[in-house]
Coordinates of C-alpha atoms in Angstrom, one line a residue:
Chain A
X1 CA 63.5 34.2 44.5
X2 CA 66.3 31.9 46.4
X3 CA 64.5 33.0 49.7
X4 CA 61.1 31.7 48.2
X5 CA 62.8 28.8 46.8
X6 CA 65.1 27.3 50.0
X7 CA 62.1 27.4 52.5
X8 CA 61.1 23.8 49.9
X9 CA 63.8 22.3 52.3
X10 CA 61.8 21.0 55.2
X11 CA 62.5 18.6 58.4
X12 CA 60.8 15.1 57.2
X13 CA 58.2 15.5 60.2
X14 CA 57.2 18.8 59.3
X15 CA 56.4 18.2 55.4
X16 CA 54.4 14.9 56.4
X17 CA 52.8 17.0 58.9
X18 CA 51.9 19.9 56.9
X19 CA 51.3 18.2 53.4
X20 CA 49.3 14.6 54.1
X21 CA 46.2 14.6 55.9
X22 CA 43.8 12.1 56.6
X23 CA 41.7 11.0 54.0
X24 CA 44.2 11.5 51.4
X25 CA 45.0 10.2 48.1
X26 CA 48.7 9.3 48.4
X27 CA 51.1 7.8 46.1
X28 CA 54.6 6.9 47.2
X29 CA 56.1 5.5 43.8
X30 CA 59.7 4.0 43.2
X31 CA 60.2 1.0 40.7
X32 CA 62.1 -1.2 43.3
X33 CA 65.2 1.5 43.3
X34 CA 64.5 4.8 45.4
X35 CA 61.0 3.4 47.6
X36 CA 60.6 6.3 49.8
X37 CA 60.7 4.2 52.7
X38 CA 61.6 6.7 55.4
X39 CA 58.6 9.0 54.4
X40 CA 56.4 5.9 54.5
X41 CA 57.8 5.3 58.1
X42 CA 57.1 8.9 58.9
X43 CA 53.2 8.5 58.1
X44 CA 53.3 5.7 60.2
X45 CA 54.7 7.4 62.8
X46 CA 52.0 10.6 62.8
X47 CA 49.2 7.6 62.7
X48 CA 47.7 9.3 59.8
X49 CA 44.2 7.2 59.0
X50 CA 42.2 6.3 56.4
X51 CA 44.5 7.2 53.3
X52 CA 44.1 5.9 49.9
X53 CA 47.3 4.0 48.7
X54 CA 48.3 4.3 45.3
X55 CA 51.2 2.8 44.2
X56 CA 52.5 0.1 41.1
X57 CA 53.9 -2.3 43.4
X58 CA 52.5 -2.4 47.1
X59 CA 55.6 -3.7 48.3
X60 CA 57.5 -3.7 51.6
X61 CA 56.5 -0.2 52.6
X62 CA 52.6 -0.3 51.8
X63 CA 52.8 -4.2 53.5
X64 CA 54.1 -1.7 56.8
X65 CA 51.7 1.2 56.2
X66 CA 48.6 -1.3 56.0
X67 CA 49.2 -3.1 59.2
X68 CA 49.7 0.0 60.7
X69 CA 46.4 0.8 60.0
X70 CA 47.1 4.3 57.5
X71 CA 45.4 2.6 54.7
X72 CA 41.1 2.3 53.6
X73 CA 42.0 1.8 50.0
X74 CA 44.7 0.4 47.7
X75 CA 45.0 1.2 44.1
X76 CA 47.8 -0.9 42.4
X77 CA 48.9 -3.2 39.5
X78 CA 51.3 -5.8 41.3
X79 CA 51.2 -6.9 45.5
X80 CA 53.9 -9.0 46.5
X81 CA 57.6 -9.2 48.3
X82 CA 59.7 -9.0 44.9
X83 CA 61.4 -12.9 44.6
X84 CA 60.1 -13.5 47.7
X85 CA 56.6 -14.0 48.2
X86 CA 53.2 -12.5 49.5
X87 CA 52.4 -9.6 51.5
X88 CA 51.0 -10.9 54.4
X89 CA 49.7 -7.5 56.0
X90 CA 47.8 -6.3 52.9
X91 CA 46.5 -9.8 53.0
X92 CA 45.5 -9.5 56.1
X93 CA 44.0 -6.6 56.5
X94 CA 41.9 -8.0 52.7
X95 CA 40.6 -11.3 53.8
X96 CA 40.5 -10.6 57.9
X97 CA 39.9 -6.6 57.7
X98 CA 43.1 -6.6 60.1
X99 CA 43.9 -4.3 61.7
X100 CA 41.0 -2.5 59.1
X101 CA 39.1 -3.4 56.3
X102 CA 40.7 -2.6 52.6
X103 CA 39.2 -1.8 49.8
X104 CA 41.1 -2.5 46.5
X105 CA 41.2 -1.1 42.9
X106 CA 43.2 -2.7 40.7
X107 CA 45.0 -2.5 37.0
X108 CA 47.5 -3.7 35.3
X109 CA 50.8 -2.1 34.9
X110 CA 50.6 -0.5 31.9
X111 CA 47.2 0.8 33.0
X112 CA 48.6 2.7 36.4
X113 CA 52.2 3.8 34.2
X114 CA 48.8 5.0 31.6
X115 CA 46.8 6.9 34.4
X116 CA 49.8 9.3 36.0
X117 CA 51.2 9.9 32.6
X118 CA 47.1 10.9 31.5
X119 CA 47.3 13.0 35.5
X120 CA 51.0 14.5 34.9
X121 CA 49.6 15.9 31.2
X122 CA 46.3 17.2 32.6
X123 CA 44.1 15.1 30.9
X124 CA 41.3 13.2 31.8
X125 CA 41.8 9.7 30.4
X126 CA 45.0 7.9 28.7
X127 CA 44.1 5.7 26.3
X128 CA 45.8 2.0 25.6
X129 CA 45.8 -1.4 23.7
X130 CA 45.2 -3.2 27.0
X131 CA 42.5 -5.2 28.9
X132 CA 41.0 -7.1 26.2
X133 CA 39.7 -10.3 26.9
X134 CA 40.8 -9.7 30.7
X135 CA 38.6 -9.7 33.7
X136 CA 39.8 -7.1 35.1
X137 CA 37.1 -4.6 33.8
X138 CA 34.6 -5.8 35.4
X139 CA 36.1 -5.4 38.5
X140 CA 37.6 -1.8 38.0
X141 CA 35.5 1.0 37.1
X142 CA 38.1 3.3 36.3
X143 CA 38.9 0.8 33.6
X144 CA 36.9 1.5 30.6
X145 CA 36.7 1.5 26.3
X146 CA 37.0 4.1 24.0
X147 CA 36.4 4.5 20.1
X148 CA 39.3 5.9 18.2
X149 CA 37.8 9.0 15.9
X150 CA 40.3 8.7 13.3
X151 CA 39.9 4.6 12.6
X152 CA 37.0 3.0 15.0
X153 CA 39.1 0.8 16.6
X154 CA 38.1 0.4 20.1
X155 CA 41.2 0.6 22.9
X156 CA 41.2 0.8 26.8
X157 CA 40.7 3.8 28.5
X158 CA 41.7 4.6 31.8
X159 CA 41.1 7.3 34.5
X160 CA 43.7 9.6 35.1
X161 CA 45.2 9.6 38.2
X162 CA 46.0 13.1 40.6
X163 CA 46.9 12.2 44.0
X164 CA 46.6 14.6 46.6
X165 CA 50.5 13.8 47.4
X166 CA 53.0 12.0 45.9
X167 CA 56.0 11.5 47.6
X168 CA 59.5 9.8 45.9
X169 CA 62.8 9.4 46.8
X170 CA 66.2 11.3 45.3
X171 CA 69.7 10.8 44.8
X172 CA 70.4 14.3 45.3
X173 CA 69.1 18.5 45.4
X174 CA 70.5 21.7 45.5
X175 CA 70.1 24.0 48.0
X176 CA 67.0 25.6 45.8
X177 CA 65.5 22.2 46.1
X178 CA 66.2 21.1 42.4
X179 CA 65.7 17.4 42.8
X180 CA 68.0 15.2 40.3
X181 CA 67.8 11.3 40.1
X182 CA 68.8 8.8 38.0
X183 CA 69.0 5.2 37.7
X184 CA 65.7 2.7 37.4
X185 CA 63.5 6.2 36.7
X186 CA 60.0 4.0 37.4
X187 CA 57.0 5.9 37.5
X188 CA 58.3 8.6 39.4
X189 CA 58.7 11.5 37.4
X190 CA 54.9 10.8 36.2
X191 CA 53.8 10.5 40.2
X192 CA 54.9 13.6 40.8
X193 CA 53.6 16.1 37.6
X194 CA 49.8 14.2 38.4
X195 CA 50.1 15.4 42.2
X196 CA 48.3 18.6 43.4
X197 CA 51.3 18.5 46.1
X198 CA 54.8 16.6 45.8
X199 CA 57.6 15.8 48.4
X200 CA 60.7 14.4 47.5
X201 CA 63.2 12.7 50.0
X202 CA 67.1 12.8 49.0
X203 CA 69.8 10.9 49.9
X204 CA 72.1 14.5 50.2
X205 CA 72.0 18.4 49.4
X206 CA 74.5 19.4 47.1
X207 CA 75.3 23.0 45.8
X208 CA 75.5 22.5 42.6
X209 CA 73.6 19.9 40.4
X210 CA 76.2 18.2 38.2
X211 CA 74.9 16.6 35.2
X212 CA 74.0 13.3 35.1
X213 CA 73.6 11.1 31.5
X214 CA 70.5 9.9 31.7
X215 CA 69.2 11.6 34.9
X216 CA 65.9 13.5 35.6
X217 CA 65.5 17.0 37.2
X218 CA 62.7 17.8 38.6
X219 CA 62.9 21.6 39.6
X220 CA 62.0 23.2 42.7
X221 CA 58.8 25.0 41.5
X222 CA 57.0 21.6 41.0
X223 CA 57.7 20.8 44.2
X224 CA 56.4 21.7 47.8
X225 CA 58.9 19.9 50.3
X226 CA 62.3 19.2 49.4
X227 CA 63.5 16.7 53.1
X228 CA 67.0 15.4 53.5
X229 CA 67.1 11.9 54.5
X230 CA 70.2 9.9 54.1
X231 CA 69.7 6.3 53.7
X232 CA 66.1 6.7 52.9
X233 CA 65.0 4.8 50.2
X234 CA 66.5 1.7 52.3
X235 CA 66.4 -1.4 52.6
X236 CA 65.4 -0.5 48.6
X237 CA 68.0 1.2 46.8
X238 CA 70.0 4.4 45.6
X239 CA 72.1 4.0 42.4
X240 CA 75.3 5.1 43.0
X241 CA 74.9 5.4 47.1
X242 CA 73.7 2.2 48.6
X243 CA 72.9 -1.3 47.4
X244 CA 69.3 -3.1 47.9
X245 CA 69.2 -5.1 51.2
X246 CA 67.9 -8.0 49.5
X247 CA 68.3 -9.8 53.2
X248 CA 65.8 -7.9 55.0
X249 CA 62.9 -8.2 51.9
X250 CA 63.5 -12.3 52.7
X251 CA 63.2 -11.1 56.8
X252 CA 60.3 -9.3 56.2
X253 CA 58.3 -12.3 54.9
X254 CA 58.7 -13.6 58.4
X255 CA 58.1 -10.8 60.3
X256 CA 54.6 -9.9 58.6
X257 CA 53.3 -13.4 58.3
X258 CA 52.7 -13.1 62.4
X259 CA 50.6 -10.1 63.8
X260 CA 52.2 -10.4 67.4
X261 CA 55.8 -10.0 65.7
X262 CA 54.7 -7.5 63.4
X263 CA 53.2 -5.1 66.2
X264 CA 56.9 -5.5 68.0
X265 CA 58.0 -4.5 65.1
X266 CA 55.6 -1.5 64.7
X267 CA 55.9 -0.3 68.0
X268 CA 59.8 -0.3 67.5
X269 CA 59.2 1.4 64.5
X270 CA 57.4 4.1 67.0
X271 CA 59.9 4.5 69.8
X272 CA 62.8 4.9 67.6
X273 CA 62.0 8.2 65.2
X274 CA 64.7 8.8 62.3
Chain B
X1 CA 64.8 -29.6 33.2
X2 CA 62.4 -26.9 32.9
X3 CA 64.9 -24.3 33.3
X4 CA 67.2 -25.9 30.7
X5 CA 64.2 -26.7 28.0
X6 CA 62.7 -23.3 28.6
X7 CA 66.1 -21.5 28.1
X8 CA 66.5 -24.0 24.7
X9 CA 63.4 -22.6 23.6
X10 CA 65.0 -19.2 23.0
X11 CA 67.0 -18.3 19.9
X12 CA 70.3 -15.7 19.6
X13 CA 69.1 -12.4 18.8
X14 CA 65.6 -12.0 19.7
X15 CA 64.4 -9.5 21.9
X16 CA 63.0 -11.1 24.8
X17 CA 60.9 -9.4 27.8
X18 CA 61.4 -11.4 31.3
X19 CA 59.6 -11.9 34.5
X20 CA 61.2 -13.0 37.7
X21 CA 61.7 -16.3 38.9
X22 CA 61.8 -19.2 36.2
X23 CA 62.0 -17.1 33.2
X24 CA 64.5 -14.8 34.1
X25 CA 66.9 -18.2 35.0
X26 CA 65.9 -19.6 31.6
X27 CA 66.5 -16.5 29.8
X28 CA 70.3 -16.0 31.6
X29 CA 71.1 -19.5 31.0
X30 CA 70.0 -19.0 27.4
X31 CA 72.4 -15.9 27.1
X32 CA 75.2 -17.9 28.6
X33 CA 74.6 -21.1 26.3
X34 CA 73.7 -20.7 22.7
X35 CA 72.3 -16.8 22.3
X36 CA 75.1 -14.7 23.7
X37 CA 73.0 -12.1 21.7
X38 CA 69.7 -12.4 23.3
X39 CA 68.3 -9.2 24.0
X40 CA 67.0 -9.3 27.5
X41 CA 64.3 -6.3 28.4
X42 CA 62.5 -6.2 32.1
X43 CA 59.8 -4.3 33.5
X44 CA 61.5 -2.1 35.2
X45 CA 62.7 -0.3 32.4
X46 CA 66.2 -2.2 31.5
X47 CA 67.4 -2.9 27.8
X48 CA 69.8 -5.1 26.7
X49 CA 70.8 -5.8 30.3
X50 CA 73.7 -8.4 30.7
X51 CA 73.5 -8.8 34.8
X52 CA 76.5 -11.4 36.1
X53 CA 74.4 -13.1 38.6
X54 CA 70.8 -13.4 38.6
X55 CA 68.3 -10.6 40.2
X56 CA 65.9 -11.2 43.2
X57 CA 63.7 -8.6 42.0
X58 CA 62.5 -7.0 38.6
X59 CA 64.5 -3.8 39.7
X60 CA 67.3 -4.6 40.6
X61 CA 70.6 -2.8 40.7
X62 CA 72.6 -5.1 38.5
X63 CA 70.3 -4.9 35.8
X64 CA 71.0 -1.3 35.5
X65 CA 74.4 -1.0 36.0
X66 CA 74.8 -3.8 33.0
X67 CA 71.7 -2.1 30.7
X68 CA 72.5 -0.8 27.1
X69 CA 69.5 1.8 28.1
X70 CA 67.3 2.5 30.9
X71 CA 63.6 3.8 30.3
X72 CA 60.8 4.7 32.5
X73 CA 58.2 2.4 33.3
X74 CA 55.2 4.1 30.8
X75 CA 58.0 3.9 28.2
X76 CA 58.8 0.1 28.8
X77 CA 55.2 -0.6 28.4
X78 CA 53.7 2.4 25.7
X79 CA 57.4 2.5 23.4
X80 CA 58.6 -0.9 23.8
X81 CA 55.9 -3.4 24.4
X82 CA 52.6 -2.1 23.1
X83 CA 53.9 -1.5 19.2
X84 CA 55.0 -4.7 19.2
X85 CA 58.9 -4.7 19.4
X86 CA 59.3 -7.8 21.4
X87 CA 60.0 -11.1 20.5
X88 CA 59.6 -13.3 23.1
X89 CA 57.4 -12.8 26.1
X90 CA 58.3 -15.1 28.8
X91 CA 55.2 -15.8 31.6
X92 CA 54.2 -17.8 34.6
X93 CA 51.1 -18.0 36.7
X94 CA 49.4 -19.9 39.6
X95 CA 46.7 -20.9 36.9
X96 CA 46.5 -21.7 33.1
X97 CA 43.5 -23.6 31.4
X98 CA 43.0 -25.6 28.1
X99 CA 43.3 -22.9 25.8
X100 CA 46.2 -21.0 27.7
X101 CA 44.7 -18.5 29.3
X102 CA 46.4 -17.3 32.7
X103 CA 45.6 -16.4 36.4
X104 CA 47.5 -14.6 38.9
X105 CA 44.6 -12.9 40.4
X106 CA 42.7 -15.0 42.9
X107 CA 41.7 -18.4 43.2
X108 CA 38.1 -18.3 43.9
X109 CA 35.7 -15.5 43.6
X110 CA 37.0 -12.0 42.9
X111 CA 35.2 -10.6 46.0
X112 CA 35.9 -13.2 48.5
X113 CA 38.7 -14.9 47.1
X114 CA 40.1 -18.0 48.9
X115 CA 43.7 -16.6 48.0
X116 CA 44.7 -13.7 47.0
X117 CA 47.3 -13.8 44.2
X118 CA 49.9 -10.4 43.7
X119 CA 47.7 -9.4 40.6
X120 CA 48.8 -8.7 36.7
X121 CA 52.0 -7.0 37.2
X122 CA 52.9 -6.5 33.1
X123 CA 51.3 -9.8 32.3
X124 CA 48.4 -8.8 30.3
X125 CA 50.2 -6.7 28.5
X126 CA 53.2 -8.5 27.7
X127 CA 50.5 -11.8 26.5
X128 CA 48.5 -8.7 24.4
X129 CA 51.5 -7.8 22.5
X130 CA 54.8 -9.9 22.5
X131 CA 55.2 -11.3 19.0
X132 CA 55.0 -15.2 21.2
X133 CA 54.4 -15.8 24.7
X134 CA 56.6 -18.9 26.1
X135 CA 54.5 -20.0 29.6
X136 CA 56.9 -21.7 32.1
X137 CA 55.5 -23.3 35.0
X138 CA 55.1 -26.7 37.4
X139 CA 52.9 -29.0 36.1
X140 CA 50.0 -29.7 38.8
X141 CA 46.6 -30.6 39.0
X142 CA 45.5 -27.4 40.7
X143 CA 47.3 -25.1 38.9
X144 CA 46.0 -26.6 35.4
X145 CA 42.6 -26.5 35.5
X146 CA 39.9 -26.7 32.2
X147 CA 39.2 -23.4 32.9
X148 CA 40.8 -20.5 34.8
X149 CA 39.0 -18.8 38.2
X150 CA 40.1 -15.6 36.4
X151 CA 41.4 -14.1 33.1
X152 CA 44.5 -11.6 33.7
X153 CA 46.1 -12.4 31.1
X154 CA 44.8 -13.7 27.4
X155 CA 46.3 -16.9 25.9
X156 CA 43.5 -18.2 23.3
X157 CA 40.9 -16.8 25.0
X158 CA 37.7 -19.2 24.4
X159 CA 39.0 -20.5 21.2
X160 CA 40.1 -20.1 17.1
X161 CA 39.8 -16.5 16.4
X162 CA 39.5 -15.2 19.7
X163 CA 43.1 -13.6 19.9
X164 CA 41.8 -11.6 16.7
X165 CA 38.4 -10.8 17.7
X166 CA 39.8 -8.9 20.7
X167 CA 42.0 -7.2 18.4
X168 CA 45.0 -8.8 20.0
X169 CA 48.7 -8.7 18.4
X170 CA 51.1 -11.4 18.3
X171 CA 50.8 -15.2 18.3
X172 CA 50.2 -15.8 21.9
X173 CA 51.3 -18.2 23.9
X174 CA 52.7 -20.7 21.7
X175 CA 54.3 -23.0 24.3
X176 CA 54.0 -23.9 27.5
X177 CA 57.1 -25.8 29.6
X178 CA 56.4 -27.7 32.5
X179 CA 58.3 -29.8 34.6
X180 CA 56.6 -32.4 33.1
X181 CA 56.9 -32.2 29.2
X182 CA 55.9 -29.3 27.1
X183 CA 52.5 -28.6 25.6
X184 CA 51.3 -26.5 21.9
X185 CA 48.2 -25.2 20.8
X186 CA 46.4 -27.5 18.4
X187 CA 46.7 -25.0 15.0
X188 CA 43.1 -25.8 14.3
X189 CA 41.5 -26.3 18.3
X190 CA 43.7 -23.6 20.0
X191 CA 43.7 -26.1 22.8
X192 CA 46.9 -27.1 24.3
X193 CA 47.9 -30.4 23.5
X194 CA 51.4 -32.3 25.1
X195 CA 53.9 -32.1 22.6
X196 CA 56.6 -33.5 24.1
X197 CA 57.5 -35.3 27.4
X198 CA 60.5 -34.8 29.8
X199 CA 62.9 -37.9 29.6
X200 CA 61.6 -40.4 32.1
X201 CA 58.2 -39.1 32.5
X202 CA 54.9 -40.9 31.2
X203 CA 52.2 -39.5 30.1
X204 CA 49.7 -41.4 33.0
X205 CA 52.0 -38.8 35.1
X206 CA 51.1 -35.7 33.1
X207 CA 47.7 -36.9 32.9
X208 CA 47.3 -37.3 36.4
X209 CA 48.3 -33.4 36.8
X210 CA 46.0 -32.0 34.0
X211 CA 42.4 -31.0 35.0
X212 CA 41.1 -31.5 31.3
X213 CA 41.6 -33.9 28.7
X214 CA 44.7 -33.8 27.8
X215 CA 45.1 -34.3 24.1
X216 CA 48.0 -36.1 23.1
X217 CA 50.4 -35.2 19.9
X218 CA 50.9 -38.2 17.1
X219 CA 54.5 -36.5 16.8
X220 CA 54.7 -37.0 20.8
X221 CA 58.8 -36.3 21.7
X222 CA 61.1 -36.6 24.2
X223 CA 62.9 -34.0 25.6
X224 CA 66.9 -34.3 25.8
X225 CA 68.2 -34.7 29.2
X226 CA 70.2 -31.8 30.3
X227 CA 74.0 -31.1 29.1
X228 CA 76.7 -31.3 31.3
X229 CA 77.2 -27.8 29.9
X230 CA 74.0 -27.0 30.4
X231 CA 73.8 -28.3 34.2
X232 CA 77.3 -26.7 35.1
X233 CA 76.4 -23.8 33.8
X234 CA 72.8 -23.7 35.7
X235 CA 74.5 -24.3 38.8
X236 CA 76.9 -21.7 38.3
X237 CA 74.1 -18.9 38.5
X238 CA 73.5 -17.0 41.8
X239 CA 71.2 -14.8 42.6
X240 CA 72.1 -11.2 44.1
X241 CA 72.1 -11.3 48.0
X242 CA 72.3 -15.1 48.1
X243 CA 74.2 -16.1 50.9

């Protein structure tokens, strides 16, 4: 069993080699706190193409996986630099089809939180009192209605959602590749249960798993790569190990609104691996 | 002022879910000034958070670290929100139209949009099911039009009865704070109307910065200039990571 269960711990190259592919469905969740950034950075780095994008908030590292060309589709519920403004590469790529064209779909929060928690349960549909009155139907076909049996009353149905991969960030694992974090939780836990395949990023391997109020374990069985990366949810955060860098979200609004600074950037991004 | 009139417009002890930006100033300032008990909730999962200086983002750090509880983000929305548990729900938006009805989707066409807004976030839901939706945003001539380029979020819809009709709970948005003055749904219209005016602003000035007909209020007030208290203690709020 422990032999079975310590080859989860892989080198961050090999488990973004061996477990997203092109064409993919890929979700990289974390609620501000624990963004897997350093995984995002990885798929950059192996060029993988044509992926679909799934995440509640395209932040920073979607803004960086876009103009490097990974993405053909984004499915989210909120695009922007948190407090600081637009994303200028998924904005980009949406109006100018730069460096390629982008397809959206879109919900609202409570409708993505609705479709991983419908995906993690193994069910087809999650059903919510959203949507009415809202355009955003029209514009989403995995947005539709559904009549309650029990008192007619019609409610919002939405798709559920079972990405090929879904990768998040960790405080912490043991050497089994139990994954335990705690914190902001998001969306993560969800993210993970609707994925065919998972790989979690933590900040540090630890031999034993000390509780945590509060926290979530996610054991190794769920999981198919377990990758120690310090420092990898930065410039986001991990509670109790590093703070967010809110400095470089305000320097990346600069850096993205120009495609000549943002290819320096890329091709930095390149040269220097992890 | 629209910090200082939006935070007067909450009371101690309600429950009150906040967005980044104007609302979660207003609703810090509130907590510092008259409701020491105002329960504040964000999207990202916090309860009851008590953060010493303001957040730059909906997830940040401080706000867990001072939280009574943290929750996931489909327990925020399906346990907390949906049911109807919150008070106050505080919004903004780069368009609103004569019966309060918000954008932050596009401006233009949905397809080929002339700009492309960061989308609905928790908005719809938070104007769906808060027991009243407070709107806080700068009064200008493109950003309140007679009708919005698109609905994410419900205010009163096309009219009386609509909120009902789509089998929507709570009141709505039952004030909207401006820079300018604040404006109320008419109780039989559903149409905003300007309620009350910022000291030293006319109404020529709110009209020139309303895309519709702006009804005026019989009971038209003034708003009381900020406090000194009020104004220190405004100034004394930083955000995380300022420098």
């Amino acid at each position: 069993m422990a032999k079975i269960a310590s080859s989860k711990i892989q080198s961050l190259p090999q488990a973004v080699s061996e477990l997203v592919h092109d064409g993919d469905v890929v979700a990289l969740e974390g609620f501000t706190h624990l963004i897997p950034f350093a995984a995002g950075h990885e798929i950059i780095r192996q060029g993988r193409r044509d992926l679909t994008l799934v995440r509640m908030t395209p932040d920073l590292v979607y803004d960086q996986m876009i103009g490097a060309g990974c993405a053909s589709k984004l499915v989210f519920s909120w695009g922007g630099n948190p407090g600081v403004g637009s994303l200028h590469r998924m904005r980009d790529a949406l109006g100018a089809g730069w460096p390629v064209p982008l397809q959206i779909e879109e919900h609202s929060h409570a409708g993505m939180a609705n479709r991983y928690v419908a995906g993690a349960s193994g069910l087809p549909f999650a059903v919510l009192r959203g949507y009415a009155g809202t355009e955003l139907p029209e514009h989403t076909d995995t947005i539709s209605t559904v009549t309650c049996p029990f008192t007619g009353e019609e409610l919002a149905a939405v798709k559920a959602l079972n990405p090929d991969v879904s990768i998040v960030h960790a405080q912490r694992a043991d050497r089994a590749g139990n994954v335990q974090f705690w914190g902001i939780l998001g969306v993560q836990k969800e993210a993970v249960l609707a994925a065919q395949r998972a790989i979690v990023t933590v900040e540090e391997i630890v031999d034993e798993l000390t509780p945590v109020p509060g926290a979530v374990v996610l054991p190794s069985w769920v999981l198919d790569a377990v990758v120690v990366a310090p420092g990898g949810a930065a410039p986001s955060y991990a509670h109790g190990y590093y703070d967010r860098d809110n400095a470089a979200y305000k320097a990346w609004d600069k850096v993205s609104r120009d495609r000549e600074a943002f290819s320096v950037w890329l091709k930095d991004l390149k040269e220097n691996a992890s | 002022m629209m910090s200082v009139a939006a935070s007067r417009a909450l009371r101690d002890g309600q429950a009150c879910f906040v967005g980044i930006g104007l609302p979660s100033t207003a609703a810090n300032l509130a907590r510092r000034l008259h409701a020491p008990d105002l329960v504040l909730i964000y999207e990202s999962g916090t309860i009851g958070t008590e953060p010493d200086e303001l957040p730059l983002s909906i997830g940040d750090g401080i706000l867990a670290e001072s939280a009574l509880s943290v929750v996931s983000v489909p327990e925020i929305f399906n346990y907390w929100l949906q049911p109807g548990r919150i008070d106050v729900g505080f919004l903004s938006g780069a368009q609103i139209d004569r019966f309060g009805n918000i954008n932050t989707t596009v401006i233009g066409e949905y397809a080929e949009p002339s700009v492309r807004l960061p989308g609905s976030g928790g908005a719809p839901e938070i104007a769906a099911s808060c027991r009243e939706v407070i709107v806080v945003m700068r009064q200008r001539l493109r950003a309140f039009v007679s009708q919005v380029d698109f609905v994410t979020s419900v205010g009163h819809g096309s009219g009386p009865g609509d909120r009902a009709r789509l089998g929507l709970r709570g009141a709505g948005p039952v004030r909207v704070i401006t820079d300018l003055g604040v404006l109320e749904p008419d109780p039989e219209s559903a149409e905003l109307v300007l309620t009350a005016l910022h000291t030293g602003i006319t109404i020529e000035q709110v009209h020139a910065e309303t895309g519709w007909e702006l009804e005026i209020s019989p009971d038209l007030k003034i708003t009381a200039p900020p406090t000194e208290k009020e104004l220190s203690t405004l100034r004394g709020l930083k955000t995380v990571g300022a420098s």
